[in-house]
Structures are given as structure tokens and as C-alpha cells.
Short mmCIF file of C-alpha atoms in Angstrom, two decimals:
data_model
loop_
_atom_site.label_atom_id
_atom_site.label_comp_id
_atom_site.label_asym_id
_atom_site.label_seq_id
_atom_site.Cartn_x
_atom_site.Cartn_y
_atom_site.Cartn_z
CA MET F 325 20.30 -74.70 -27.87
CA THR F 326 17.95 -73.22 -25.28
CA THR F 327 14.65 -75.03 -24.73
CA THR F 328 11.59 -73.49 -23.14
CA PHE F 329 10.89 -75.87 -20.28
CA PRO F 330 7.63 -76.07 -18.32
CA GLN F 331 7.66 -73.26 -15.75
CA ARG F 332 6.81 -73.23 -12.06
CA GLN F 333 6.49 -70.51 -9.45
CA LEU F 334 9.46 -70.03 -7.11
CA GLY F 335 8.30 -67.30 -4.76
CA PRO F 336 7.94 -64.22 -7.00
CA PHE F 337 9.89 -65.84 -9.86
CA GLN F 338 8.93 -68.04 -12.81
CA VAL F 339 11.61 -70.71 -13.30
CA SER F 340 12.14 -74.00 -15.10
CA ALA F 341 10.24 -76.82 -13.39
CA ILE F 342 13.57 -78.57 -12.70
CA GLY F 343 16.48 -76.50 -11.44
CA LEU F 344 20.12 -77.33 -10.81
CA GLY F 345 21.50 -77.96 -7.35
CA CYS F 346 25.13 -76.88 -7.71
CA MET F 347 26.50 -78.48 -4.52
CA ASN F 348 27.86 -81.63 -6.16
CA LEU F 349 30.37 -79.62 -8.17
CA SER F 350 32.26 -78.52 -5.06
CA HIS F 351 31.10 -80.40 -2.01
CA ALA F 352 29.88 -83.49 -0.19
CA TYR F 353 30.33 -86.43 -2.55
CA GLY F 354 34.11 -86.77 -2.62
CA ALA F 355 36.72 -84.75 -4.47
CA PRO F 356 35.31 -81.70 -6.27
CA VAL F 357 35.33 -81.77 -10.05
CA SER F 358 37.75 -79.58 -11.96
CA ALA F 359 36.83 -75.95 -12.58
CA GLU F 360 36.55 -76.78 -16.28
CA GLN F 361 34.08 -79.61 -15.65
CA GLY F 362 32.05 -77.44 -13.29
CA GLU F 363 31.86 -74.77 -15.96
CA ARG F 364 30.71 -77.32 -18.56
CA VAL F 365 27.85 -78.49 -16.35
CA LEU F 366 26.70 -74.98 -15.42
CA LEU F 367 26.76 -73.68 -19.00
CA ALA F 368 25.10 -76.82 -20.33
CA ALA F 369 22.25 -76.32 -17.87
CA LEU F 370 21.88 -72.65 -18.77
CA ASP F 371 22.02 -73.35 -22.50
CA ALA F 372 19.47 -76.15 -22.15
CA GLY F 373 16.96 -73.80 -20.54
CA VAL F 374 17.45 -74.20 -16.79
CA THR F 375 16.63 -70.91 -15.07
CA HIS F 376 16.97 -71.89 -11.38
CA PHE F 377 20.47 -72.35 -9.93
CA ASP F 378 20.92 -73.19 -6.25
CA THR F 379 24.18 -72.79 -4.31
CA ALA F 380 25.27 -71.96 -0.72
CA ALA F 381 28.09 -70.41 1.28
CA LEU F 382 28.72 -73.85 2.80
CA TYR F 383 29.44 -75.68 -0.45
CA GLY F 384 33.19 -75.95 -0.71
CA PHE F 385 33.34 -73.22 1.96
CA GLY F 386 32.64 -70.56 -0.66
CA ALA F 387 34.15 -72.34 -3.64
CA ASN F 388 30.78 -73.20 -5.16
CA GLU F 389 29.50 -69.64 -5.00
CA SER F 390 32.77 -68.50 -6.58
CA LEU F 391 32.38 -71.04 -9.39
CA VAL F 392 28.78 -70.02 -10.04
CA GLY F 393 29.76 -66.35 -9.97
CA ARG F 394 32.68 -66.76 -12.34
CA VAL F 395 30.77 -68.84 -14.88
CA LEU F 396 27.26 -67.44 -14.77
CA SER F 397 27.50 -63.79 -13.69
CA GLN F 398 27.79 -62.56 -17.27
CA HIS F 399 24.43 -64.28 -17.94
CA ARG F 400 22.81 -62.97 -14.75
CA SER F 401 19.60 -61.77 -16.41
CA ARG F 402 18.83 -65.27 -17.72
CA PHE F 403 18.26 -67.11 -14.45
CA THR F 404 17.07 -66.96 -10.85
CA LEU F 405 19.93 -67.22 -8.35
CA ALA F 406 19.45 -68.90 -4.98
CA SER F 407 22.03 -69.19 -2.23
CA LYS F 408 22.11 -69.82 1.52
CA CYS F 409 23.51 -68.50 4.76
CA GLY F 410 23.47 -69.68 8.36
CA MET F 411 25.79 -72.65 7.83
CA THR F 412 29.33 -71.90 6.73
CA GLY F 413 32.96 -72.92 7.08
CA VAL F 414 34.88 -71.28 9.92
CA ASP F 415 38.58 -71.50 10.80
CA LEU F 416 38.12 -72.03 14.54
CA LYS F 417 41.73 -72.94 15.36
CA GLY F 418 43.45 -70.43 13.11
CA ASP F 419 45.25 -73.21 11.25
CA GLY F 420 43.56 -72.66 7.89
CA GLN F 421 41.31 -75.71 8.31
CA LYS F 422 37.65 -74.76 8.15
CA VAL F 423 34.89 -76.68 9.89
CA ARG F 424 31.15 -76.53 9.33
CA VAL F 425 29.37 -74.21 11.77
CA ILE F 426 25.67 -73.36 12.13
CA ASP F 427 25.34 -69.69 13.03
CA GLY F 428 22.09 -67.80 12.57
CA ARG F 429 22.99 -64.62 14.44
CA PRO F 430 21.92 -61.49 12.53
CA GLU F 431 25.47 -60.14 12.27
CA THR F 432 26.72 -63.43 10.84
CA ILE F 433 23.90 -63.60 8.31
CA LYS F 434 24.66 -60.09 7.09
CA ALA F 435 28.41 -60.72 6.87
CA THR F 436 27.84 -63.97 4.98
CA CYS F 437 25.60 -62.16 2.50
CA GLU F 438 28.25 -59.52 1.82
CA GLU F 439 30.81 -62.26 1.15
CA ALA F 440 28.36 -64.14 -1.05
CA LEU F 441 27.59 -61.09 -3.20
CA LYS F 442 31.31 -60.73 -3.92
CA ARG F 443 31.82 -64.41 -4.70
CA LEU F 444 28.71 -64.54 -6.88
CA ASN F 445 29.75 -61.34 -8.66
CA THR F 446 26.27 -59.88 -8.39
CA ASP F 447 24.52 -56.94 -6.77
CA VAL F 448 21.57 -58.96 -5.52
CA ILE F 449 20.67 -62.58 -4.71
CA ASP F 450 17.17 -63.49 -5.87
CA LEU F 451 16.38 -66.05 -3.16
CA TYR F 452 18.44 -66.27 0.02
CA TYR F 453 17.81 -69.17 2.39
CA LEU F 454 18.61 -69.72 6.02
CA HIS F 455 20.44 -73.01 5.40
CA ARG F 456 19.77 -74.34 8.91
CA TRP F 457 17.85 -72.82 11.77
CA ASP F 458 20.36 -72.09 14.53
CA LYS F 459 18.33 -73.25 17.52
CA GLN F 460 20.33 -70.95 19.80
CA VAL F 461 18.83 -67.98 17.95
CA PRO F 462 15.07 -67.30 17.70
CA ILE F 463 13.92 -67.86 14.14
CA GLU F 464 12.34 -64.41 14.32
CA ASP F 465 15.77 -62.84 14.82
CA SER F 466 17.37 -64.65 11.89
CA VAL F 467 14.47 -63.87 9.56
CA GLY F 468 14.48 -60.30 10.82
CA ALA F 469 18.08 -59.95 9.63
CA LEU F 470 17.13 -61.41 6.26
CA SER F 471 14.23 -58.96 6.00
CA GLU F 472 16.68 -56.10 6.52
CA LEU F 473 18.73 -57.45 3.60
CA VAL F 474 15.55 -57.35 1.49
CA ARG F 475 14.95 -53.72 2.45
CA GLU F 476 18.57 -52.90 1.60
CA GLY F 477 18.14 -54.45 -1.86
CA LYS F 478 20.82 -57.10 -1.34
CA ILE F 479 18.39 -60.01 -1.60
CA ARG F 480 15.00 -60.15 -3.28
CA SER F 481 13.26 -62.88 -1.26
CA ILE F 482 13.74 -65.14 1.74
CA GLY F 483 13.83 -68.93 2.00
CA LEU F 484 14.17 -71.49 4.78
CA SER F 485 15.76 -74.94 4.68
CA GLU F 486 15.00 -78.05 6.76
CA VAL F 487 12.44 -76.45 9.07
CA SER F 488 9.11 -77.68 10.43
CA ALA F 489 5.68 -76.34 9.59
CA SER F 490 5.48 -74.53 12.95
CA THR F 491 8.85 -72.83 12.44
CA LEU F 492 7.83 -71.82 8.92
CA LYS F 493 4.70 -70.17 10.28
CA ARG F 494 6.66 -68.29 12.94
CA ALA F 495 9.10 -67.06 10.31
CA HIS F 496 6.36 -66.13 7.86
CA ALA F 497 4.79 -63.90 10.51
CA VAL F 498 7.98 -61.80 10.51
CA HIS F 499 8.43 -61.57 6.75
CA PRO F 500 6.83 -63.45 3.82
CA ILE F 501 8.79 -66.64 3.07
CA ALA F 502 9.13 -67.30 -0.65
CA ALA F 503 10.36 -70.88 -0.55
CA LEU F 504 11.05 -73.75 1.80
CA GLN F 505 13.69 -76.28 0.84
CA THR F 506 14.12 -79.75 2.27
CA GLU F 507 14.90 -83.29 1.20
CA TYR F 508 12.03 -85.00 -0.60
CA SER F 509 11.98 -88.14 -2.68
CA LEU F 510 10.30 -91.53 -2.73
CA TRP F 511 12.46 -92.67 0.17
CA THR F 512 12.25 -89.43 2.21
CA ARG F 513 8.63 -88.51 2.82
CA ASN F 514 9.01 -86.24 5.87
CA PRO F 515 7.55 -83.20 4.05
CA GLU F 516 4.28 -85.11 3.68
CA ILE F 517 3.71 -84.95 7.46
CA ALA F 518 2.99 -81.22 7.60
CA VAL F 519 5.35 -78.99 5.62
CA LEU F 520 3.82 -79.48 2.17
CA ASP F 521 0.39 -78.52 3.51
CA ALA F 522 1.84 -75.52 5.37
CA CYS F 523 3.55 -74.32 2.20
CA LYS F 524 0.32 -74.49 0.23
CA GLU F 525 -1.57 -72.71 3.02
CA LEU F 526 0.93 -69.84 3.13
CA GLY F 527 1.69 -69.64 -0.61
CA VAL F 528 5.28 -70.82 -0.14
CA SER F 529 7.05 -72.69 -2.94
CA PHE F 530 8.54 -76.07 -1.99
CA VAL F 531 12.02 -76.90 -3.32
CA ALA F 532 12.99 -80.59 -3.16
CA PHE F 533 16.69 -81.30 -2.74
CA SER F 534 18.19 -84.79 -3.13
CA PRO F 535 15.20 -85.72 -5.35
CA VAL F 536 16.94 -88.87 -6.62
CA ALA F 537 17.73 -89.97 -3.05
CA ARG F 538 21.43 -89.06 -3.18
CA GLY F 539 21.88 -91.33 -6.18
CA PHE F 540 19.99 -94.33 -4.82
CA LEU F 541 17.07 -93.95 -7.21
CA CYS F 542 19.38 -93.74 -10.22
CA GLY F 543 20.07 -97.45 -9.78
CA ASP F 544 23.80 -97.43 -10.53
CA LEU F 545 25.18 -97.28 -6.96
CA THR F 546 25.24 -100.97 -6.15
CA ASP F 547 28.17 -101.09 -3.71
CA VAL F 548 28.60 -98.42 -1.03
CA ALA F 549 32.17 -99.62 -0.50
CA THR F 550 33.04 -97.75 -3.71
CA LEU F 551 32.08 -94.36 -2.21
CA HIS F 552 34.89 -91.84 -1.80
CA GLU F 553 36.31 -91.75 1.73
CA LYS F 554 35.04 -88.17 2.17
CA ASP F 555 31.59 -88.85 0.72
CA ILE F 556 28.97 -87.66 3.24
CA ARG F 557 26.81 -90.69 2.48
CA ARG F 558 29.25 -92.84 4.44
CA ALA F 559 27.87 -91.25 7.63
CA MET F 560 24.22 -91.71 6.64
CA PRO F 561 22.45 -94.76 8.11
CA ARG F 562 20.69 -95.66 4.87
CA PHE F 563 24.07 -96.12 3.19
CA THR F 564 25.63 -98.48 5.73
CA PRO F 565 26.35 -101.83 4.02
CA GLY F 566 23.56 -103.76 5.76
CA ASN F 567 20.86 -101.13 5.32
CA TYR F 568 21.87 -100.38 1.75
CA ALA F 569 21.74 -104.04 0.76
CA ALA F 570 18.18 -104.16 2.08
CA ASN F 571 17.26 -100.95 0.31
CA LEU F 572 18.58 -102.22 -3.02
CA GLN F 573 15.83 -104.83 -2.97
CA LEU F 574 13.28 -102.00 -3.21
CA LEU F 575 14.62 -101.05 -6.62
CA GLN F 576 13.36 -104.16 -8.39
CA PRO F 577 9.70 -103.09 -8.69
CA TYR F 578 10.81 -99.48 -9.14
CA ARG F 579 13.03 -100.43 -12.08
CA ALA F 580 10.12 -102.34 -13.61
CA ILE F 581 7.94 -99.23 -13.55
CA ALA F 582 10.71 -97.19 -15.20
CA GLN F 583 10.89 -99.78 -17.96
CA GLU F 584 7.11 -99.69 -18.33
CA VAL F 585 7.15 -95.88 -18.63
CA ALA F 586 10.20 -96.05 -20.96
CA CYS F 587 12.28 -93.61 -18.96
CA SER F 588 15.45 -93.76 -16.88
CA MET F 589 15.25 -94.47 -13.16
CA ALA F 590 16.40 -90.93 -12.36
CA GLN F 591 13.72 -89.49 -14.64
CA LEU F 592 11.09 -91.58 -12.88
CA ALA F 593 12.10 -90.19 -9.47
CA LEU F 594 11.90 -86.61 -10.74
CA ALA F 595 8.67 -87.18 -12.64
CA TRP F 596 7.07 -88.57 -9.46
CA LEU F 597 7.87 -85.28 -7.69
CA LEU F 598 6.65 -83.15 -10.60
CA HIS F 599 3.36 -85.06 -10.66
CA LYS F 600 2.88 -84.81 -6.88
CA ASP F 601 2.08 -81.10 -6.95
CA GLU F 602 2.76 -78.07 -9.13
CA ASN F 603 4.15 -76.31 -6.04
CA ILE F 604 7.14 -78.70 -5.94
CA LEU F 605 10.40 -77.76 -7.68
CA PRO F 606 13.11 -80.46 -7.73
CA ILE F 607 16.78 -79.42 -7.86
CA PRO F 608 18.85 -82.51 -8.73
CA GLY F 609 22.61 -82.11 -8.72
CA THR F 610 25.21 -83.77 -10.92
CA THR F 611 28.80 -83.50 -12.08
CA SER F 612 27.99 -84.91 -15.53
CA VAL F 613 26.47 -83.16 -18.54
CA GLU F 614 25.08 -86.53 -19.65
CA HIS F 615 23.29 -87.03 -16.33
CA LEU F 616 22.09 -83.42 -16.40
CA MET F 617 20.40 -83.92 -19.75
CA ASP F 618 18.85 -87.16 -18.55
CA ASP F 619 17.45 -85.39 -15.46
CA LEU F 620 15.94 -82.62 -17.55
CA GLY F 621 14.19 -85.22 -19.68
CA ALA F 622 11.96 -85.96 -16.69
CA MET F 623 9.87 -82.94 -17.66
CA ASN F 624 8.64 -84.95 -20.66
CA VAL F 625 7.67 -88.05 -18.64
CA ARG F 626 3.96 -88.63 -18.06
CA LEU F 627 2.73 -90.85 -15.24
CA SER F 628 -0.77 -92.24 -14.80
CA ALA F 629 -2.61 -92.21 -11.49
CA ASP F 630 -2.07 -95.97 -11.28
CA GLN F 631 1.67 -95.61 -11.84
CA MET F 632 1.88 -92.87 -9.18
CA SER F 633 0.03 -95.11 -6.73
CA ARG F 634 2.35 -98.03 -7.43
CA LEU F 635 5.42 -95.82 -6.98
CA ASP F 636 4.08 -94.60 -3.64
CA ALA F 637 3.67 -98.20 -2.56
CA CYS F 638 7.03 -99.59 -3.68
CA ILE F 639 9.37 -97.17 -1.84
CA HIS F 640 8.30 -95.18 1.21
CA GLN F 641 9.20 -94.38 4.81
CA GLY F 642 7.72 -97.67 6.00
CA ASN F 643 10.01 -99.97 4.05
CA VAL F 644 13.30 -98.03 3.78
CA ALA F 645 16.05 -99.32 6.07
CA GLY F 646 17.84 -96.63 8.11
CA ALA F 647 17.25 -93.01 9.06
CA ARG F 648 18.18 -90.28 6.59
CA TYR F 649 20.69 -88.64 8.97
CA ASN F 650 22.86 -89.86 11.82
CA SER F 651 22.25 -88.50 15.31
CA GLN F 652 24.24 -85.31 14.71
CA GLY F 653 22.54 -84.55 11.43
CA THR F 654 19.14 -85.23 12.94
CA SER F 655 19.84 -82.82 15.81
CA GLU F 656 20.73 -80.06 13.37
CA VAL F 657 17.47 -80.04 11.43
CA ASP F 658 14.01 -78.98 12.51
CA THR F 659 11.95 -81.16 10.17
CA GLU F 660 9.14 -83.38 11.41
CA ASN F 661 9.84 -87.09 11.52
CA PHE F 662 7.49 -90.04 11.39
CA GLU F 663 8.46 -91.39 14.79
CA ALA F 664 7.23 -88.16 16.39
CA ALA F 665 4.32 -87.55 14.06
#
């Protein structure tokens, strides 16, 4: 049964305050779920009242866009569709094995969009992000290509992912940017350095991915040794055994606040973001309908100013062990970091 959730502005669109990040269904955290399970999660979100679905060409090297297109295209008028270009899978050796490549050249962006439209089974993508800024290509050139796609009616608005405030402003001078997406949660506060303020200044919506800290804030990942061998968290410093053991200690006061509020730990993480600013739109991902419904319940959680202050104090950039990305991942993003702030 569809519920009318609280709405927030996503560029020119009104969407549910919490959206669905679709990546987990096809990518990053181990073996993808079955097509049937992916369909269950997507339809459960739509039927519950979610109107913001976020995918990308990278996820499963096209498989996630294909899944979203197959399951949701017949309901296209009921939701806002976001996808991404600029980071895709490419068969460099001609052996059928694709590797992740960042490529922001205009011709690549346009070709990726054409492929995405086919996979998504739609005539237009509502919000199309540059997934990563290709630092070999001026941001003005990449955004210029996206603006041509807007003029051609293939996308309705432009987004950027993992960029700094200065890069956002450069891009916005070429064409209005509807949304900026980056990681934001209690344990990743980088957007607080400059990007959140820049978004408010320019009228850009802020989309928070990994809002439950890649599962950390849910409280049920107690042993990183249980992660799938292909889980991307294995390469992230915060999830190395020593750092993760230290980080688990931060959950004790956090869990106590969740119990005080009478909500789940995941709901508390999402409610913290929703209370931070009405310009913030979290997009948690999950492979479970049960977890999906729990996430959506965060929209009913109310936090006092004192509880918000205590949450800010219990988990933050000053007490989390480990960087969010390894050296390669750090080199690929353009976000501000606290060491350089």
C-alpha cells in the first residue's frame, strides 16, 4: 500500500525524503542478489511510496540499470529516475573482463547516456550525474556535454558526485546543477567543510549516499572477517580489523541513544541526516525488504536538539579510526578532507 511520505526538493523534482540507492542489488558488497530478489526490493520501495531511485552505469557494469529498467519502466510516471555516467566498465583487453574506468570526455558521456536510456527502457533520465570528475578533462567540458543532453531532451537535469565546493561552482557556471551527491553520515563529515554551504548558496540539492556508513551504523556487522571476498569494504581503511575494532567501541553510546529514542540504529542514522537540513536527501541501499521498511521508518523518528548534539559528539571525524577510502579511492574523488581543510 502506497504511503505519502514527507517530500523534499531534488533539483526541479519533489521526491520522498528518503530515496533508494539501487547499487547494492548488483554491485560492491559481494555477490549480486537474484533478479527476483532485486525485483522484490524495487517494487516494495515503489509500493511503499519511495519516489526517488538512484542507479548508475557502473553498478554491475550496466546490470543495475537493466534491472531498474525491466522492473520499474512500466511505472515510470510514479518516480524520479537518477543515474550516472563518467565511471563505467570497459573491456580493455578484449577478453570479456570489464574493469572500472573514469572517463569524462564528452563523447563518452553521450555514448554512456544512449546505452543507459536503452537499459533503463526510458526516453529521458530525470537526473543524470557525473559519477566522478575525470581530472584529465576540464569539468566545464564534461558539464557542457551534459548540458547538450539536456537540450536534446535525453536528460532533464544535471548532477555531480564526489566533487568539492570549488568544482561545483565552476560546473554551475556552465549549466545549473540540480544535485550534488557524496558520502555523508555520522562517521563521514567531509560535506560539512564546504559543500553543504555551497549547495545552499547555489540552490543545489544534496544527496547523501552511504548514510548508514556502509552498514556500520546498523550495528549488526561485528566481524569484518565475515565480509564477502569481493566486498569493496575490504579495501577501505575503516574496515581493516584493527580500525574496525576501535570503531565498534563508538557504537555503545550511539546504541544507547537509539534505545532512548525507541528506534533502530539504522533509523537513527537516517533521522540524524533528515534533521540536519531539509536540503539533504539520504539514499540508503539494501538487498532486504525488511531492512528497506526499517529504513523508511526513519521519516517518523523525531530527535530533540539535545539528542542531535549528543549524536554529533559520539561519532565524528575526530574519533573514527581510518580514512574512508584507500589511496586510490582518495585520488579519484575531488571532495575536501579535514587534513587539508
